[in-house]
Short mmCIF file of C-alpha atoms in Angstrom, two decimals:
data_model
loop_
_atom_site.label_atom_id
_atom_site.label_comp_id
_atom_site.label_asym_id
_atom_site.label_seq_id
_atom_site.Cartn_x
_atom_site.Cartn_y
_atom_site.Cartn_z
CA MET D 26 0.00 0.00 0.00
CA LYS D 27 1.22 3.53 -0.81
CA ILE D 28 0.59 5.68 2.24
CA GLY D 29 1.03 9.44 2.58
CA ILE D 30 1.20 10.81 6.13
CA VAL D 31 0.91 14.52 6.91
CA CYS D 32 2.64 15.91 10.02
CA PRO D 33 1.34 19.35 11.11
CA TYR D 34 4.23 20.30 13.40
CA SER D 35 7.88 21.03 12.69
CA TRP D 36 9.94 17.86 12.32
CA ASP D 37 13.05 19.52 13.79
CA VAL D 38 11.34 20.41 17.12
CA PRO D 39 10.51 17.04 18.73
CA GLY D 40 7.09 16.44 20.25
CA GLY D 41 4.60 13.67 20.88
CA VAL D 42 2.78 13.99 17.55
CA GLN D 43 6.03 13.96 15.58
CA PHE D 44 7.28 10.90 17.48
CA HIS D 45 4.00 9.10 16.86
CA ILE D 46 4.15 9.83 13.13
CA ARG D 47 7.82 8.83 12.91
CA ASP D 48 7.22 5.52 14.67
CA LEU D 49 4.06 4.81 12.66
CA ALA D 50 5.91 5.44 9.39
CA GLU D 51 8.80 3.20 10.37
CA HIS D 52 6.44 0.47 11.58
CA LEU D 53 4.55 0.54 8.28
CA ILE D 54 7.78 0.54 6.25
CA GLY D 55 8.94 -2.44 8.28
CA LEU D 56 5.78 -4.26 7.19
CA GLY D 57 6.61 -3.60 3.52
CA HIS D 58 4.39 -0.59 2.81
CA GLU D 59 5.60 2.43 0.84
CA VAL D 60 5.35 5.50 3.09
CA SER D 61 6.04 9.20 2.57
CA VAL D 62 5.69 11.80 5.35
CA LEU D 63 5.16 15.49 4.54
CA ALA D 64 6.27 17.73 7.41
CA PRO D 65 7.39 21.30 8.12
CA ALA D 66 11.19 21.46 8.43
CA ASP D 67 14.03 23.85 7.76
CA ASP D 68 15.44 23.09 4.34
CA ASP D 69 18.90 22.38 5.79
CA THR D 70 17.60 19.93 8.43
CA PRO D 71 18.76 16.32 7.93
CA LEU D 72 15.62 14.24 7.39
CA PRO D 73 14.92 10.50 7.22
CA PRO D 74 14.58 9.28 3.62
CA TYR D 75 10.81 8.93 3.96
CA VAL D 76 10.25 12.57 5.06
CA VAL D 77 9.61 15.39 2.56
CA SER D 78 10.04 18.98 3.75
CA ALA D 79 7.19 21.43 3.20
CA GLY D 80 9.35 24.36 4.26
CA ARG D 81 10.10 26.20 7.46
CA ALA D 82 7.50 26.43 10.23
CA VAL D 83 6.68 29.42 12.41
CA PRO D 84 5.94 29.29 16.17
CA VAL D 85 2.29 29.83 17.14
CA PRO D 86 0.92 29.74 20.72
CA TYR D 87 -1.64 26.92 20.89
CA ASN D 88 -3.33 24.89 23.64
CA GLY D 89 -0.96 26.08 26.37
CA SER D 90 2.10 25.32 24.28
CA VAL D 91 3.91 26.67 21.24
CA ALA D 92 3.21 24.77 18.04
CA ARG D 93 5.50 25.26 15.04
CA LEU D 94 3.15 25.31 12.05
CA ASN D 95 3.46 25.72 8.30
CA PHE D 96 0.88 27.59 6.23
CA GLY D 97 0.89 29.76 3.11
CA PHE D 98 1.11 29.78 -0.68
CA LEU D 99 4.53 28.10 -0.85
CA SER D 100 3.39 25.40 1.55
CA ALA D 101 0.20 24.85 -0.44
CA ALA D 102 2.24 24.41 -3.62
CA ARG D 103 4.49 21.85 -1.94
CA VAL D 104 1.44 19.99 -0.64
CA ARG D 105 -0.06 19.78 -4.13
CA ARG D 106 3.22 18.59 -5.63
CA TRP D 107 3.66 15.94 -2.92
CA LEU D 108 0.13 14.66 -3.46
CA HIS D 109 0.56 14.63 -7.25
CA ASP D 110 3.88 12.80 -7.15
CA GLY D 111 2.83 10.35 -4.44
CA THR D 112 -0.28 8.82 -6.07
CA PHE D 113 -1.13 7.44 -2.62
CA ASP D 114 -3.69 4.75 -1.90
CA VAL D 115 -4.58 6.55 1.32
CA ILE D 116 -3.70 9.91 2.89
CA HIS D 117 -3.36 9.99 6.69
CA ILE D 118 -3.61 13.56 7.99
CA HIS D 119 -2.78 14.40 11.59
CA GLU D 120 -4.55 17.37 13.19
CA PRO D 121 -6.52 18.41 10.06
CA ALA D 122 -8.16 21.25 12.00
CA SER D 123 -4.86 23.00 12.80
CA PRO D 124 -3.78 25.90 10.53
CA SER D 125 -0.92 23.95 9.04
CA LEU D 126 -0.17 21.22 6.52
CA GLY D 127 -3.05 19.07 7.73
CA LEU D 128 -5.70 21.57 6.67
CA LEU D 129 -3.88 22.38 3.43
CA SER D 130 -3.67 18.68 2.60
CA CYS D 131 -7.32 18.13 3.42
CA TRP D 132 -8.28 20.90 1.01
CA ALA D 133 -6.06 19.57 -1.77
CA ALA D 134 -6.33 15.78 -1.41
CA HIS D 135 -8.64 13.45 -3.32
CA GLY D 136 -9.45 9.85 -2.58
CA PRO D 137 -9.47 8.07 0.80
CA ILE D 138 -8.47 10.36 3.69
CA VAL D 139 -7.93 9.20 7.28
CA ALA D 140 -7.56 11.87 9.95
CA THR D 141 -6.11 11.55 13.45
CA PHE D 142 -7.09 14.06 16.13
CA HIS D 143 -4.60 14.48 18.99
CA THR D 144 -5.85 17.64 20.71
CA SER D 145 -7.74 17.62 23.99
CA ASN D 146 -9.11 21.11 24.59
CA PRO D 147 -12.67 21.18 25.92
CA ARG D 148 -12.99 25.00 25.68
CA SER D 149 -11.44 25.83 22.31
CA ARG D 150 -13.17 29.02 21.16
CA ALA D 151 -10.82 29.16 18.18
CA MET D 152 -11.94 25.74 16.96
CA ILE D 153 -15.61 26.68 17.33
CA ALA D 154 -15.10 29.98 15.50
CA ALA D 155 -13.17 28.28 12.69
CA TYR D 156 -15.74 25.55 12.07
CA PRO D 157 -17.40 27.22 9.03
CA ILE D 158 -13.96 27.41 7.38
CA LEU D 159 -13.01 23.87 8.38
CA GLN D 160 -16.27 22.17 7.45
CA PRO D 161 -15.70 21.78 3.68
CA ALA D 162 -12.30 20.20 4.30
CA LEU D 163 -13.46 17.96 7.14
CA GLU D 164 -16.32 16.62 5.03
CA LYS D 165 -13.73 15.04 2.72
CA ILE D 166 -12.42 12.82 5.52
CA SER D 167 -13.34 9.17 5.08
CA ALA D 168 -12.52 7.98 8.63
CA ARG D 169 -11.53 9.66 11.88
CA ILE D 170 -9.21 8.44 14.63
CA ALA D 171 -8.80 10.02 18.08
CA VAL D 172 -5.79 9.11 20.22
CA SER D 173 -7.87 9.05 23.40
CA GLU D 174 -11.41 9.40 24.65
CA TYR D 175 -10.60 13.00 25.57
CA ALA D 176 -9.42 13.84 22.07
CA ARG D 177 -12.57 12.18 20.74
CA ARG D 178 -14.70 14.28 23.07
CA THR D 179 -13.02 17.49 21.86
CA LEU D 180 -13.72 16.47 18.27
CA VAL D 181 -17.36 15.62 18.91
CA GLU D 182 -18.11 18.78 20.90
CA HIS D 183 -16.37 21.22 18.54
CA LEU D 184 -16.57 19.72 15.06
CA GLY D 185 -19.30 17.10 15.19
CA GLY D 186 -19.06 13.56 13.87
CA ASP D 187 -17.32 10.80 15.76
CA ALA D 188 -14.08 8.82 15.75
CA VAL D 189 -12.66 5.45 16.65
CA VAL D 190 -10.18 5.66 19.55
CA ILE D 191 -6.76 4.24 18.69
CA PRO D 192 -4.04 5.27 21.15
CA ASN D 193 -0.55 6.44 20.37
CA GLY D 194 1.86 3.58 19.83
CA VAL D 195 5.17 2.71 21.45
CA ASP D 196 7.85 0.12 20.72
CA VAL D 197 7.51 -1.48 24.14
CA ASP D 198 10.47 -3.83 23.72
CA PHE D 199 12.82 -0.95 22.81
CA PHE D 200 12.29 0.57 26.25
CA ALA D 201 12.09 -2.76 28.09
CA ARG D 202 15.50 -3.93 26.89
CA ALA D 203 17.38 -0.67 27.56
CA GLU D 204 20.32 -0.95 29.95
CA PRO D 205 20.15 1.20 33.10
CA ASN D 206 22.90 3.79 33.50
CA PRO D 207 24.76 3.21 36.80
CA GLU D 208 25.48 6.95 37.03
CA TRP D 209 21.73 7.61 37.22
CA ALA D 210 21.02 4.96 39.86
CA GLY D 211 20.21 5.64 43.50
CA THR D 212 17.26 7.39 45.09
CA THR D 213 16.32 9.09 41.85
CA LEU D 214 13.36 10.95 40.40
CA GLY D 215 13.13 11.60 36.64
CA PHE D 216 11.42 14.23 34.50
CA ILE D 217 11.41 14.53 30.70
CA GLY D 218 9.83 17.48 28.92
CA ARG D 219 10.25 21.04 27.78
CA ILE D 220 11.60 22.87 30.83
CA ASP D 221 10.14 26.28 30.06
CA GLU D 222 6.65 25.11 29.05
CA PRO D 223 4.51 25.62 32.18
CA ARG D 224 1.92 22.96 31.33
CA LYS D 225 4.63 20.27 31.47
CA GLY D 226 4.62 20.95 35.20
CA LEU D 227 8.30 21.24 36.16
CA PRO D 228 7.55 24.24 38.45
CA VAL D 229 5.13 22.03 40.40
CA LEU D 230 7.84 19.41 40.83
CA MET D 231 10.38 22.04 41.88
CA ALA D 232 7.92 23.37 44.47
CA ALA D 233 7.56 19.84 45.88
CA PHE D 234 11.25 18.99 45.80
CA PRO D 235 12.33 20.60 49.13
CA LYS D 236 9.86 18.43 51.08
CA ILE D 237 10.96 15.35 49.16
CA ALA D 238 14.62 16.12 49.85
CA GLU D 239 13.93 16.71 53.55
CA ALA D 240 12.28 13.30 53.89
CA CYS D 241 14.71 11.48 51.56
CA PRO D 242 18.12 13.23 51.93
CA ASP D 243 19.79 11.08 49.26
CA VAL D 244 17.27 11.93 46.54
CA ARG D 245 18.37 13.23 43.13
CA LEU D 246 16.32 14.71 40.32
CA LEU D 247 17.27 14.09 36.69
CA VAL D 248 15.74 16.51 34.18
CA ALA D 249 15.89 15.91 30.41
CA GLY D 250 14.64 18.52 27.97
CA ARG D 251 15.38 21.91 26.50
CA GLY D 252 14.90 25.21 28.30
CA ASP D 253 16.44 27.67 30.76
CA GLU D 254 18.08 25.49 33.42
CA GLU D 255 19.01 28.35 35.75
CA GLU D 256 15.47 29.66 35.77
CA ALA D 257 14.14 26.17 36.44
CA VAL D 258 16.00 25.90 39.78
CA ALA D 259 15.68 29.56 40.75
CA THR D 260 12.99 28.81 43.34
CA LEU D 261 15.04 26.08 45.06
CA PRO D 262 17.24 26.81 48.10
CA PRO D 263 20.87 26.99 46.96
CA GLU D 264 21.82 23.83 48.86
CA LEU D 265 19.28 21.78 46.90
CA ARG D 266 20.27 22.92 43.42
CA ALA D 267 23.18 20.47 43.35
CA LYS D 268 20.67 17.63 43.69
CA VAL D 269 19.18 18.52 40.28
CA THR D 270 21.03 17.29 37.21
CA PHE D 271 20.08 18.68 33.80
CA LEU D 272 20.77 16.36 30.87
CA GLY D 273 19.56 18.62 28.06
CA MET D 274 18.02 17.01 25.01
CA VAL D 275 18.60 13.27 25.06
CA SER D 276 18.56 10.65 22.32
CA ASP D 277 15.88 7.97 22.21
CA GLU D 278 18.44 5.51 23.55
CA ASP D 279 19.35 7.73 26.51
CA LYS D 280 15.69 8.46 27.19
CA ALA D 281 15.07 4.72 27.46
CA ARG D 282 18.10 4.30 29.73
CA LEU D 283 16.94 7.18 31.91
CA LEU D 284 13.50 5.63 32.32
CA ARG D 285 15.10 2.28 33.17
CA SER D 286 17.36 3.91 35.78
CA VAL D 287 15.10 6.11 37.91
CA ASP D 288 13.21 4.95 40.99
CA VAL D 289 10.20 7.10 40.12
CA TYR D 290 9.32 8.87 36.90
CA VAL D 291 7.30 12.04 37.64
CA ALA D 292 4.81 13.53 35.16
CA PRO D 293 3.48 16.71 36.85
CA ASN D 294 1.75 18.04 33.71
CA THR D 295 -0.98 20.56 34.50
CA GLY D 296 -3.30 20.26 31.47
CA GLY D 297 -3.73 20.19 27.72
CA GLU D 298 -2.80 16.49 27.45
CA SER D 299 -4.94 14.18 25.35
CA PHE D 300 -2.88 11.04 25.95
CA GLY D 301 0.53 10.94 27.64
CA ILE D 302 3.02 9.10 25.45
CA ILE D 303 5.84 9.60 27.98
CA LEU D 304 3.82 7.62 30.52
CA VAL D 305 3.57 4.71 28.09
CA GLU D 306 7.31 4.89 27.44
CA ALA D 307 8.02 4.93 31.18
CA LEU D 308 5.73 1.94 31.77
CA SER D 309 7.44 0.12 28.89
CA ALA D 310 10.80 0.67 30.61
CA GLY D 311 9.45 -0.82 33.82
CA ALA D 312 9.55 2.50 35.67
CA THR D 313 7.31 3.39 38.59
CA VAL D 314 5.20 6.31 37.39
CA LEU D 315 3.84 9.19 39.48
CA ALA D 316 1.56 11.50 37.50
CA SER D 317 -0.94 14.30 37.99
CA ASP D 318 -4.52 13.08 37.95
CA LEU D 319 -5.44 14.47 34.53
CA ASP D 320 -8.21 12.41 32.96
CA ALA D 321 -5.98 11.33 30.07
CA PHE D 322 -3.17 10.29 32.44
CA ALA D 323 -5.57 8.36 34.67
CA GLN D 324 -6.77 6.42 31.63
CA VAL D 325 -3.23 5.54 30.52
CA LEU D 326 -2.37 4.46 34.09
CA ASP D 327 -5.44 2.23 34.41
CA GLN D 328 -7.03 4.61 36.94
CA GLY D 329 -4.04 4.34 39.26
CA ALA D 330 -3.45 0.59 39.07
CA ALA D 331 -0.42 1.00 36.77
CA GLY D 332 0.95 4.19 38.34
CA GLU D 333 0.39 6.53 41.28
CA LEU D 334 -1.76 9.64 40.77
CA PHE D 335 -1.65 12.90 42.73
CA ALA D 336 -3.89 15.98 42.76
CA ASN D 337 -3.09 18.18 39.78
CA GLU D 338 -1.03 21.34 40.49
CA ASP D 339 -0.66 20.41 44.19
CA PRO D 340 3.04 20.34 45.20
CA ASP D 341 2.23 18.99 48.67
CA ALA D 342 0.28 16.07 47.19
CA LEU D 343 3.13 15.39 44.76
CA ALA D 344 5.69 15.46 47.59
CA ALA D 345 3.66 13.12 49.79
CA ALA D 346 3.16 10.62 46.96
CA ALA D 347 6.84 10.73 45.92
CA ILE D 348 8.04 10.23 49.50
CA GLY D 349 5.66 7.30 49.93
CA LEU D 350 6.94 5.61 46.77
CA LEU D 351 10.63 6.23 47.51
CA ARG D 352 10.18 4.66 50.96
CA ASP D 353 8.18 1.66 49.73
CA PRO D 354 10.07 -0.51 47.20
CA ASP D 355 7.36 -3.18 47.33
CA ARG D 356 4.75 -0.66 46.21
CA ARG D 357 7.04 0.49 43.39
CA THR D 358 7.55 -3.10 42.26
CA ALA D 359 3.81 -3.85 42.31
CA LEU D 360 3.03 -0.77 40.19
CA ALA D 361 5.85 -1.56 37.75
CA VAL D 362 4.71 -5.17 37.30
CA HIS D 363 1.11 -4.12 36.61
CA GLY D 364 2.33 -1.33 34.32
CA SER D 365 4.54 -3.67 32.28
CA ALA D 366 1.56 -5.91 31.55
CA HIS D 367 -0.91 -3.06 30.99
CA VAL D 368 1.35 -1.24 28.51
CA ARG D 369 1.31 -4.07 25.96
CA ARG D 370 -1.97 -2.74 24.58
CA PHE D 371 -0.04 0.32 23.34
CA ASP D 372 2.61 -1.65 21.44
CA TRP D 373 2.88 -0.97 17.72
CA SER D 374 2.00 -4.60 16.98
CA THR D 375 -1.52 -3.78 18.23
CA VAL D 376 -1.82 -0.07 17.40
CA GLY D 377 -0.35 -0.48 13.92
CA ALA D 378 -2.77 -3.30 13.09
CA ASP D 379 -5.72 -1.15 14.16
CA ILE D 380 -4.58 1.76 11.98
CA LEU D 381 -4.01 -0.52 9.02
CA ALA D 382 -7.55 -1.87 9.45
CA VAL D 383 -8.84 1.69 9.05
CA TYR D 384 -6.71 2.19 5.92
CA GLU D 385 -7.96 -1.05 4.41
CA THR D 386 -11.58 -0.21 5.14
CA VAL D 387 -11.50 3.22 3.51
CA THR D 388 -9.56 1.99 0.47
CA MET D 389 -12.07 -0.85 0.03
CA GLY D 390 -14.81 1.78 0.12
CA ALA D 391 -13.02 3.86 -2.52
CA ALA D 392 -12.63 0.79 -4.73
CA ALA D 393 -16.31 0.08 -4.34
CA VAL D 394 -17.13 3.54 -5.68
CA ALA D 395 -15.08 2.82 -8.80
CA THR D 396 -16.93 -0.47 -9.43
CA ASP D 397 -20.33 0.83 -8.29
CA GLU D 398 -20.31 -1.81 -5.57
CA ARG D 399 -21.74 -0.89 -2.18
CA VAL D 400 -19.44 -1.74 0.73
CA PRO D 401 -20.78 -0.49 4.09
CA LEU D 402 -18.05 1.00 6.26
CA ARG D 403 -18.04 0.40 9.99
CA THR D 404 -19.77 3.18 11.83
CA ARG D 405 -17.22 2.91 14.63
CA LEU D 406 -14.68 4.59 12.31
CA GLY D 407 -16.46 7.90 12.75
CA LEU D 408 -17.18 8.35 9.04
CA THR D 409 -18.66 11.63 7.90
CA ARG D 410 -19.98 9.93 4.77
CA ASP D 411 -20.07 6.44 3.27
CA PRO D 412 -17.62 6.29 0.35
CA GLY D 413 -19.81 3.52 -1.08
CA ALA D 414 -22.89 5.74 -1.21
#
């Protein structure tokens, strides 16, 4: 099958959507499919052979973060050329409602279109206001996927229609077989995320850290991600700053080793999360996970059976939970064992098969149109129309 995948966000600024698209493309290529990914990227950025640049992206504040998007006449021309040259059996557009390549591709594409919605934003005035503009493009979509129930709810409430829920995928074995780094061992907490993005929650963790350090004097905090490191520890007493080690941006291999090494992985995110791919990666590595009780995080952590939850944006609750876990190795082991079993449902062997089933269904429907044969598509795919009608 020839598959075209559209990434809305800049390929050279890593994020959960980009990682999901990268891993999906490589999984499909490994199965023998022909895959091309169109993504915003600086023209001098080294790209995998399956990625085509649509030009440089610009930063736009969105959903409590900064999304690097690509939109304009040059981008539209590159989209049309990519679609023309690709002659794809199916186009898979991620975030078609964002003002980037997804929307441009939806406007320009013909044939079977699958769309994945990642955003969880229950009060998006911008999405509501933009609906009249988005509607003609969204009506071309053959099947809709949401990465979580919360992303599906955002879609239903703002844009109408429905979607099948297929979560983000992870190569579970990649994380499970990583070797711990002895230098990161000990009484260790871990955090991975953009340091200067408030919704990732590092300030909440920093506010909790003095109480954790008082109860567990040997504790260390490892922080991986880009941002202002001095500003991140500015609220800590000077004597505690040495207990925080900043690793900067880390490779996938070092991320896996970090998650295999820490006693507790902390996800103090404060909102705007529709899934929580880092939680799945941590569970895959066998880490004990402590996360804020966002709805999406609670779902990934099996409502607290696969990881500990604490009250969102409450440093005292975070501190109490972290201290309890650091002092109770049996509890950590029990959570890790449950998490390692629970996380298998997110492996690409399962997620990839579900996505391929959607592709096959919409391409069968398109073939039925050509032969005037009616093939009913499953309503659980969230179709806006029946391609066989």
